[in-house]
Short mmCIF file of C-alpha atoms in Angstrom, two decimals:
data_model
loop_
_atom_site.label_atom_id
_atom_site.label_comp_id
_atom_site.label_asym_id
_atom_site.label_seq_id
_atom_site.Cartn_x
_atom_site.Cartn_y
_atom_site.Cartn_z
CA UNK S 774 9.47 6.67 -9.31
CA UNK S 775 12.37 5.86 -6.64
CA UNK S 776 13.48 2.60 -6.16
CA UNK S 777 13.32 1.07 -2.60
CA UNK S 778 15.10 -2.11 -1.57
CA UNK S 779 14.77 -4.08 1.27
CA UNK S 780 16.80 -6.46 2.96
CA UNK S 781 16.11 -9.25 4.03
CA UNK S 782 13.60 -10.42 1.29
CA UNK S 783 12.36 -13.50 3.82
CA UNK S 784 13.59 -14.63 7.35
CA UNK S 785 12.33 -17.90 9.67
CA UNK S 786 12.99 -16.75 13.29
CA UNK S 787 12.54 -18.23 16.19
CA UNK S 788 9.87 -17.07 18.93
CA UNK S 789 11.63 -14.43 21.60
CA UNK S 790 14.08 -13.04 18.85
CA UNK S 791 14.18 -10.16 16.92
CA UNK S 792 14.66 -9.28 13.29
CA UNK S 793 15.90 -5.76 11.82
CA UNK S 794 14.07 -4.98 8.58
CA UNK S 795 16.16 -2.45 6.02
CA UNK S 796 14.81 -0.30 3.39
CA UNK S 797 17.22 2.04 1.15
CA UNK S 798 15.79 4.34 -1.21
CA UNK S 799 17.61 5.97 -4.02
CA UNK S 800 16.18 9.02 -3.58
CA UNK S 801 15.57 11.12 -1.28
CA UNK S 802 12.03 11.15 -0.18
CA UNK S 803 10.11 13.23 1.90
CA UNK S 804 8.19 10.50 3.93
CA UNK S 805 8.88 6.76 5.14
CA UNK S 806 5.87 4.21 6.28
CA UNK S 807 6.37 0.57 7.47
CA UNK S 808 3.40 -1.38 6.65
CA UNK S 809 2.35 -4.83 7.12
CA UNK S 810 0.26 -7.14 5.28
CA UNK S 811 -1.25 -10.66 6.08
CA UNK S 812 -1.87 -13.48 4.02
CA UNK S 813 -4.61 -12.61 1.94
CA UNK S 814 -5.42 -9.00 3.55
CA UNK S 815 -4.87 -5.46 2.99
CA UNK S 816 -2.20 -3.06 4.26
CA UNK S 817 -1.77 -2.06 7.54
CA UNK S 818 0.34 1.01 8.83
CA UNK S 819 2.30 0.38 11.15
CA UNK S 820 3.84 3.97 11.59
CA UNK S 821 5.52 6.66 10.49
CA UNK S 822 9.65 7.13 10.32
CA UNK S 823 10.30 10.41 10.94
CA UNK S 824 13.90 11.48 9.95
CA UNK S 825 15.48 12.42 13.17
CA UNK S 826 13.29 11.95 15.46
CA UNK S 827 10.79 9.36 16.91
CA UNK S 828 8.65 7.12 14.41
CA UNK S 829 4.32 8.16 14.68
CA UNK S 830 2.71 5.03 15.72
CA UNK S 831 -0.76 4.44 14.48
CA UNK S 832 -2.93 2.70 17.35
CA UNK S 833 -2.11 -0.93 18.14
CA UNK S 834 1.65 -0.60 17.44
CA UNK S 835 4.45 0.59 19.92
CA UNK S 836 7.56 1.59 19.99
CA UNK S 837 9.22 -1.36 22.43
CA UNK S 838 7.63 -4.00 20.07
CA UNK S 839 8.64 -2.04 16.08
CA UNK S 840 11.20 0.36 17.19
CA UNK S 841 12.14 2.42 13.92
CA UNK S 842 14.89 4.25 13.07
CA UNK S 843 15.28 6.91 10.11
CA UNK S 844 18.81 8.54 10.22
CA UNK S 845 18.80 9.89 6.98
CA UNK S 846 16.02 10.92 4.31
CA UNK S 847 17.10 7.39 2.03
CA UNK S 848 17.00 4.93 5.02
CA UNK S 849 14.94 3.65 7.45
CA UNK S 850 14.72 0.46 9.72
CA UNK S 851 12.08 -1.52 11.33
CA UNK S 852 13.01 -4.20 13.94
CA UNK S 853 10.24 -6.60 14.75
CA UNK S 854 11.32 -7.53 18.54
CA UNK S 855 10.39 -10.18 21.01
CA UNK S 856 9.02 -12.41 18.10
CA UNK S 857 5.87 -14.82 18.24
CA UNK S 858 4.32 -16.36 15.47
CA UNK S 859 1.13 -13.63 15.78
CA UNK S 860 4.49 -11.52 13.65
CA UNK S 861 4.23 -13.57 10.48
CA UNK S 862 3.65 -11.82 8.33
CA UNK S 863 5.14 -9.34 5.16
CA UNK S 864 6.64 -6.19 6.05
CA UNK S 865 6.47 -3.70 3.20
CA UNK S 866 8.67 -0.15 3.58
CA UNK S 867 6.87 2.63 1.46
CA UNK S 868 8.09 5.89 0.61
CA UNK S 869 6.12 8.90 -0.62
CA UNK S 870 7.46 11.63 -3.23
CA UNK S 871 8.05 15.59 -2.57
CA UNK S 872 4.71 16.26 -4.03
CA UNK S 873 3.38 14.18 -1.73
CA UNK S 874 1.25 12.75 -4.28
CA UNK S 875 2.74 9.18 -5.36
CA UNK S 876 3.27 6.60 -2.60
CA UNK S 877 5.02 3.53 -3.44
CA UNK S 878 6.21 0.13 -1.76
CA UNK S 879 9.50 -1.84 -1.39
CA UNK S 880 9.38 -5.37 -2.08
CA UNK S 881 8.92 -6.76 0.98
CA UNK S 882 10.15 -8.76 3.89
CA UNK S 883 8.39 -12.21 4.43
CA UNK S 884 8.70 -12.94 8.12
CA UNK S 885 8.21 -16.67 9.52
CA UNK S 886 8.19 -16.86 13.46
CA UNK S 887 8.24 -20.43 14.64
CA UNK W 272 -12.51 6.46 12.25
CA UNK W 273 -11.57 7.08 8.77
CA UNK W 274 -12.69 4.13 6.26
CA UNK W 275 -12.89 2.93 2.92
CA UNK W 276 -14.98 0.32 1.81
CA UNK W 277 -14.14 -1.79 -1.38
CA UNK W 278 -16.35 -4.08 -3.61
CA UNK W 279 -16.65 -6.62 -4.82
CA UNK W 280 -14.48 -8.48 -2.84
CA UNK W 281 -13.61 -10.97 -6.03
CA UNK W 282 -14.73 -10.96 -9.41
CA UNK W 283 -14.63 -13.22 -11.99
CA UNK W 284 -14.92 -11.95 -15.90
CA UNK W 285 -14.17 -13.38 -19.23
CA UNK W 286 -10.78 -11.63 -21.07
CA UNK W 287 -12.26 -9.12 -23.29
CA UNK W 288 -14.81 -7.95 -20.68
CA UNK W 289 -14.84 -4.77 -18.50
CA UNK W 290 -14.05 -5.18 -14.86
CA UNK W 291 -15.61 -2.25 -12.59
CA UNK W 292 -13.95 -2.09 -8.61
CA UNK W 293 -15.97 0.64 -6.54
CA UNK W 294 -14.97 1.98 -3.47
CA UNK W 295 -16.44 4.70 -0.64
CA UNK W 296 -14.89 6.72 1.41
CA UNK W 297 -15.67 8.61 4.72
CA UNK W 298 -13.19 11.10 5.44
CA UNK W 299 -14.41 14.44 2.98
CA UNK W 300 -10.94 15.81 3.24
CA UNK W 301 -9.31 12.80 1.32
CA UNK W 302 -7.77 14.34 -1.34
CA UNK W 303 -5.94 12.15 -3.75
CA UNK W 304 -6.93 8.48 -4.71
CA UNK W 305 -4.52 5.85 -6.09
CA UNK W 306 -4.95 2.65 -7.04
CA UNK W 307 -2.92 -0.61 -6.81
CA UNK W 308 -2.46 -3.78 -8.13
CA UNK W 309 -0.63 -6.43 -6.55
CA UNK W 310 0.14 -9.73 -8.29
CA UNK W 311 1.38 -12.94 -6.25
CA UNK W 312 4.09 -12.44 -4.63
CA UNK W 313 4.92 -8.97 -4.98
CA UNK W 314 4.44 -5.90 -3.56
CA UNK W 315 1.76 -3.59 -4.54
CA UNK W 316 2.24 -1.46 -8.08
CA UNK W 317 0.76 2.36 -8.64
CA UNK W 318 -0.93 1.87 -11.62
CA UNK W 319 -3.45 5.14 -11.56
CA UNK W 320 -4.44 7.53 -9.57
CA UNK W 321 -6.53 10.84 -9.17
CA UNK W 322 -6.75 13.74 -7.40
CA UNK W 323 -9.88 15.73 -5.85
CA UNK W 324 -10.22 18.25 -8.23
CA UNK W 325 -10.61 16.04 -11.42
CA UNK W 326 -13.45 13.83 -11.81
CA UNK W 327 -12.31 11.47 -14.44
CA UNK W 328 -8.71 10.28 -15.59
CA UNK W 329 -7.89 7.56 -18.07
CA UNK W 330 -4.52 5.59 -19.34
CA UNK W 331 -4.99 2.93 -22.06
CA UNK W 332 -7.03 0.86 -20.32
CA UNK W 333 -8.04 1.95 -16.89
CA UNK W 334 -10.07 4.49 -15.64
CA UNK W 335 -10.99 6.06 -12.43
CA UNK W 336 -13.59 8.14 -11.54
CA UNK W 337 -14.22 10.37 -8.50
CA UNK W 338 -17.48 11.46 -7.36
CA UNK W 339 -16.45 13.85 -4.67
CA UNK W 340 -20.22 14.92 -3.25
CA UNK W 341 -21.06 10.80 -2.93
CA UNK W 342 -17.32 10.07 -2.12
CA UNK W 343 -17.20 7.21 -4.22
CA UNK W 344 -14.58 6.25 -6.85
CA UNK W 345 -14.34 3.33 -9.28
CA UNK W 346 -11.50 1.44 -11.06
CA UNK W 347 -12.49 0.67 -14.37
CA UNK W 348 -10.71 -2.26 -16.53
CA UNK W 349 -11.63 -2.17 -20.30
CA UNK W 350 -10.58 -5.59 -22.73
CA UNK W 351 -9.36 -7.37 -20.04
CA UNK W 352 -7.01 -9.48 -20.72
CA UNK W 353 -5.23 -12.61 -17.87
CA UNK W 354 -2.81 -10.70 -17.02
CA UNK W 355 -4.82 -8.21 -15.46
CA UNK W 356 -5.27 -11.06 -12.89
CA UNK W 357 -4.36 -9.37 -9.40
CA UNK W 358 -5.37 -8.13 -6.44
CA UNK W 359 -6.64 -4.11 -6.68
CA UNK W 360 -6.51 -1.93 -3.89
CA UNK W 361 -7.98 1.46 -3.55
CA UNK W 362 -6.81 3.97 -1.33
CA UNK W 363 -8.02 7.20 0.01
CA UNK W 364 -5.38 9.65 0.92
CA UNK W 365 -4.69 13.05 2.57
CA UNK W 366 -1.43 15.05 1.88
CA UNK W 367 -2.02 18.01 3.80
CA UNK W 368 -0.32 18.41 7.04
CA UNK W 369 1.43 15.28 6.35
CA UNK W 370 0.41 11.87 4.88
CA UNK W 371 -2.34 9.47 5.38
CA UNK W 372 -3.51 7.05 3.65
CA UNK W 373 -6.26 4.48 4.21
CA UNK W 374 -6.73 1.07 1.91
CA UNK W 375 -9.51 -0.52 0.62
CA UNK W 376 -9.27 -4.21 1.38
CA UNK W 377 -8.57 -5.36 -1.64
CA UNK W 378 -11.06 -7.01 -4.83
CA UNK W 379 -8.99 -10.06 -6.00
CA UNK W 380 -9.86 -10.11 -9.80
CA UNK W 381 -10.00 -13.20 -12.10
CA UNK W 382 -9.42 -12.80 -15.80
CA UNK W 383 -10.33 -15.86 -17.61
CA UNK W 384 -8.70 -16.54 -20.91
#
């Protein structure tokens, strides 16, 4: 399985700022998620990085607010911009193999807005 | 839009027992079906998974199953012991023409020693 990292593992942040989420893979992978998860809830995609090009947004996410960036197929960044506390939360970057088969998750960024 | 439904929401069992998690799906072109677990803290694990045309896998353990006509699929836990204490998630995927994948939301699973 590849290993992802992400940096930074937890981040307080003050409301108005922004906060740029990396995730490094060892690997090269074939496809990059961001997800996010609440206290005590499932995941929830927020979209797609595409390497190259623009990220796929699932509905309820845009680009001004989680701009994503994919330069490469090993590394992708989320920022969460404009912060309020309604972005606490745990970011989780997720990576899926060639096959297309296995999907698997960094460790996570715990975000704290106050 | 696509959904998968996951129950029960907690359970409770005594360590040696069987745990069963069942889930449903809705989208009939989901075609591969993992399953996480996700202890305190950390960030959900693989730990089986199955694809469409099988209808039963097992390691150790777990099993799944996958009833493709009823689109339902179950976790199943055998000898539990506490450290099977976690949250599960199911998923229902589709990895043609790209990669989606929808969550169940989550059975959090007590094993008591």
């Amino acid at each position: 399985s590849a290993v992802i990292s992400q940096k930074p593992s937890r981040d307080i942040c003050q409301r108005g700022t922004s906060l740029t989420i990396q995730c490094q893979v060892d690997s090269q992978v074939t496809m990059m998620f961001w997800y996010r998860q609440q206290p005590g809830q499932s995941l929830t995609l927020i979209a797609t990085a595409n390497q190259g090009s623009e990220a796929t947004y699932e509905s309820g996410f845009v680009i001004d607010k989680f701009p994503i960036s994919r330069p490469n197929l090993t590394f992708s960044t989320l920022t969460v911009s404009n912060m309020s506390p309604e972005d606490s939360s745990i970011y989780l970057c997720s990576v899926v193999n060639r096959g297309l088969y296995e999907q698997y998750f960094g460790p996570g960024t715990r975000l704290t807005v106050t | 839009g696509e959904n998968v439904e996951q129950h029960p929401s907690t359970l409770s069992v005594q360590e040696g027992d069987s745990a069963v998690i069942k889930c449903t799906y809705s989208d009939s072109a989901s075609n591969y079906f993992p399953w996480y677990k996700q202890e305190l803290g950390k960030r959900p694990q693989l730990i089986i998974d199955i694809r469409s045309n099988v209808g039963e896998k097992k390691d150790q353990r777990i099993a799944v199953t996958l009833n493709k006509t009823a689109k339902h699929f179950s976790l199943h836990i055998t000898e539990t012991q506490p450290e099977d204490s976690a949250v599960y998630f199911c998923a229902a995927s589709l990895n043609t023409g790209g990669f989606k994948t929808i969550f169940g939301a989550g059975t959090r699973l007590f094993v008591k020693a």
